[in-house]
Short mmCIF file of C-alpha atoms in Angstrom, two decimals:
data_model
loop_
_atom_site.label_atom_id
_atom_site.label_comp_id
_atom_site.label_asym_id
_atom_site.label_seq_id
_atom_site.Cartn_x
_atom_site.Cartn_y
_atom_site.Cartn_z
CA UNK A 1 -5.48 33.64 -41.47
CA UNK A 2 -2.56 32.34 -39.37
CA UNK A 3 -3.15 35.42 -37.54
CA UNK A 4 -6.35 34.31 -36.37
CA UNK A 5 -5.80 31.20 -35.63
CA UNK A 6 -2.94 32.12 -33.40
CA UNK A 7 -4.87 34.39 -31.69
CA UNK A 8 -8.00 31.75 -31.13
CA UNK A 9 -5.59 29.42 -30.21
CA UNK A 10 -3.91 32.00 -27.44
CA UNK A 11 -7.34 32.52 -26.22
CA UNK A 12 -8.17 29.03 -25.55
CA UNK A 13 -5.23 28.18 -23.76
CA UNK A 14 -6.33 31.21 -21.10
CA UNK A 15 -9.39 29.93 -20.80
CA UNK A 16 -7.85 26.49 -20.33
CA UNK A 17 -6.00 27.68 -17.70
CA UNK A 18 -8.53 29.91 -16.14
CA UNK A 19 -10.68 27.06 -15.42
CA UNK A 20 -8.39 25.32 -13.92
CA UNK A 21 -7.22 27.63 -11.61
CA UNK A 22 -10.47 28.38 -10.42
CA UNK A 23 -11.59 24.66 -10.04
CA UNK A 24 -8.35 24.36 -7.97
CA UNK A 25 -9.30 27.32 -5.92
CA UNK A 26 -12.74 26.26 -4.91
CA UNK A 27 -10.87 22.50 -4.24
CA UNK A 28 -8.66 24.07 -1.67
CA UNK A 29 -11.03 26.29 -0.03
CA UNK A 30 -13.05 22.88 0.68
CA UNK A 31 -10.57 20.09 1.71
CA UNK A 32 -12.80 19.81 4.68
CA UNK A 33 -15.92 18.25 5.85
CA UNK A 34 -17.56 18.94 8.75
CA UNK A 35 -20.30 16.72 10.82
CA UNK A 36 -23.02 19.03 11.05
CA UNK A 37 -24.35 19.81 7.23
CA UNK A 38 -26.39 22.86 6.84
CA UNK A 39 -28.60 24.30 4.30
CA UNK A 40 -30.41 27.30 3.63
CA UNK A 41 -30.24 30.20 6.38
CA UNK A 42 -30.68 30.53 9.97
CA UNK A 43 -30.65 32.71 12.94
CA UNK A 44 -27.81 32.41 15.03
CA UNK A 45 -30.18 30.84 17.74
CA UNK A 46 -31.09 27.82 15.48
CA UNK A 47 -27.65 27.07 14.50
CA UNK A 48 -26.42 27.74 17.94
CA UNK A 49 -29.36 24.61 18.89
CA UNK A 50 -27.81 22.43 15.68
CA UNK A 51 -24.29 22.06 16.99
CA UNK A 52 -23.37 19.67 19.86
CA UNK A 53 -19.98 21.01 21.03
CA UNK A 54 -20.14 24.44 23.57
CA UNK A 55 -18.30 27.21 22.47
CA UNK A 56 -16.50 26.81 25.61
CA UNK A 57 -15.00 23.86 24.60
CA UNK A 58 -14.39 24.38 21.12
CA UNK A 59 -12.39 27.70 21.98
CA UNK A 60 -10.27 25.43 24.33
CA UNK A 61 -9.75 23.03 21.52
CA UNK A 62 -9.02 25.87 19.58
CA UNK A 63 -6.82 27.56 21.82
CA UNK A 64 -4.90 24.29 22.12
CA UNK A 65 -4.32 23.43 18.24
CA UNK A 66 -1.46 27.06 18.44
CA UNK A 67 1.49 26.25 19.82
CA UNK A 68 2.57 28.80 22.21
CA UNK A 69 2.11 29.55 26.09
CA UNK A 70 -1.05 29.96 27.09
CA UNK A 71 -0.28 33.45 28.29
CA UNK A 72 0.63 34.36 24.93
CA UNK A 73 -2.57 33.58 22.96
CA UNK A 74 -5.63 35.38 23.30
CA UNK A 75 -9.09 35.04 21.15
CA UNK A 76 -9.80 38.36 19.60
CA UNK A 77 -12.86 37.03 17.88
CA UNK A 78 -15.35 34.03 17.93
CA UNK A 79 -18.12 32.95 16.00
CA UNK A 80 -20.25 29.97 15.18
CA UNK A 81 -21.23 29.72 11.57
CA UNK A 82 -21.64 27.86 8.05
CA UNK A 83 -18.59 27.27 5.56
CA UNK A 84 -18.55 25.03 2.74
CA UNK A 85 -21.83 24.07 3.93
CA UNK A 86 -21.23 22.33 7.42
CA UNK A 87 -21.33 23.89 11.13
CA UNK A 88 -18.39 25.50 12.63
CA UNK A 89 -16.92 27.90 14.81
CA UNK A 90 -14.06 30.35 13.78
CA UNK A 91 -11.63 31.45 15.94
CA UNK A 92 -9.57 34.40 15.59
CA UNK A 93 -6.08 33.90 17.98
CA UNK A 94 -3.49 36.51 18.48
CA UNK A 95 -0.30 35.42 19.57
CA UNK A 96 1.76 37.56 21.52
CA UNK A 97 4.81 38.67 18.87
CA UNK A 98 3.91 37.57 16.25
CA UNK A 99 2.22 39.22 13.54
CA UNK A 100 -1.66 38.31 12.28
CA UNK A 101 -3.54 36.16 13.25
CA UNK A 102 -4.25 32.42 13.74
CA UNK A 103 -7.43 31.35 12.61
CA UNK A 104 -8.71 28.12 13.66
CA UNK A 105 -11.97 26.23 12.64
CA UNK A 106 -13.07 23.54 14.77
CA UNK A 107 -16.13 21.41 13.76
CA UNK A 108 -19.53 22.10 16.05
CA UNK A 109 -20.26 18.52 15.97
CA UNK A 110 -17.40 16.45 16.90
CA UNK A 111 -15.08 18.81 18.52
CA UNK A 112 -12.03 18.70 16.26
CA UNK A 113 -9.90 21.13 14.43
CA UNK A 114 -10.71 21.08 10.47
CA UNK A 115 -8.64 23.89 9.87
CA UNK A 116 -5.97 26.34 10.24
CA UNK A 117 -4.38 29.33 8.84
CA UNK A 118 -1.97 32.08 9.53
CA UNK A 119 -3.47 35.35 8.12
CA UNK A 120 -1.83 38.67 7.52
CA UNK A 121 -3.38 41.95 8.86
CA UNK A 122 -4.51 42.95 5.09
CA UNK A 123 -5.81 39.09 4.81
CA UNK A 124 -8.07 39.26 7.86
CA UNK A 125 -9.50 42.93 6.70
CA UNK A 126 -10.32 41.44 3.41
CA UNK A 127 -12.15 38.10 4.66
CA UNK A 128 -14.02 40.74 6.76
CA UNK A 129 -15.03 43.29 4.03
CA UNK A 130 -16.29 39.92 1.58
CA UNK A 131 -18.35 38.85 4.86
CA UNK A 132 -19.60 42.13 4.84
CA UNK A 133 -20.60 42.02 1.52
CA UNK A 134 -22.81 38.50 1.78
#
């Protein structure tokens, strides 16, 4: 009997903990908002009408938020499109010796940076194979 109830009580602690790991996951990936809200899908031409910033200007914004010379950053990829729900556009920035990547969201409403993260080699070719997989 104490058996089992050590072992029920085991189990409910890793589900305890489970949960909150994952809520505090899903908080993370969302400490955020953007202007622009979107729902449902669309074709890159009707978000590309939605947002009020060029991508000129937010890859100059973006370009701006890495600190390094100019001659040392270059975009290696560029997008415009949803996360957590709101209108952005991604920017993938190499910098000249060092290794990954920089990638920097900047809102397609107002202009301004909401984000920004060092990734690894293996971390960019993961986010690519799960966007892949949507």
């Amino acid at each position: 009997m104490r058996g089992k109830i050590a072992i029920v009580s085991v189990l409910c602690v890793l589900l305890a903990t489970s949960v909150a790991l994952a809520a505090e996951t899903k908080q993370a990936k969302a400490s955020w908002t953007g202007t622009i809200q979107v729902t449902g899908k669309h074709s890159e031409a009707e978000l590309a009408k939605m947002a009020k910033v060029s991508m000129a200007d937010a890859e100059k914004t973006a370009l701006a938020a890495i600190e390094a010379k100019d001659a040392d950053k270059k975009v290696t990829n560029r997008e415009l499109e949803v996360e957590h729900g709101y209108l952005i556009y991604s920017f993938d920035i190499k910098v000249t010796g060092k290794k990954g990547i920089e990638e920097v969201n900047v809102d397609a409403g107002d202009g301004k940076v909401l984000a920004r993260e060092h990734e690894t080699s293996k971390g960019e070719a993961k986010e690519k194979r799960e966007e892949k997989a949507k």
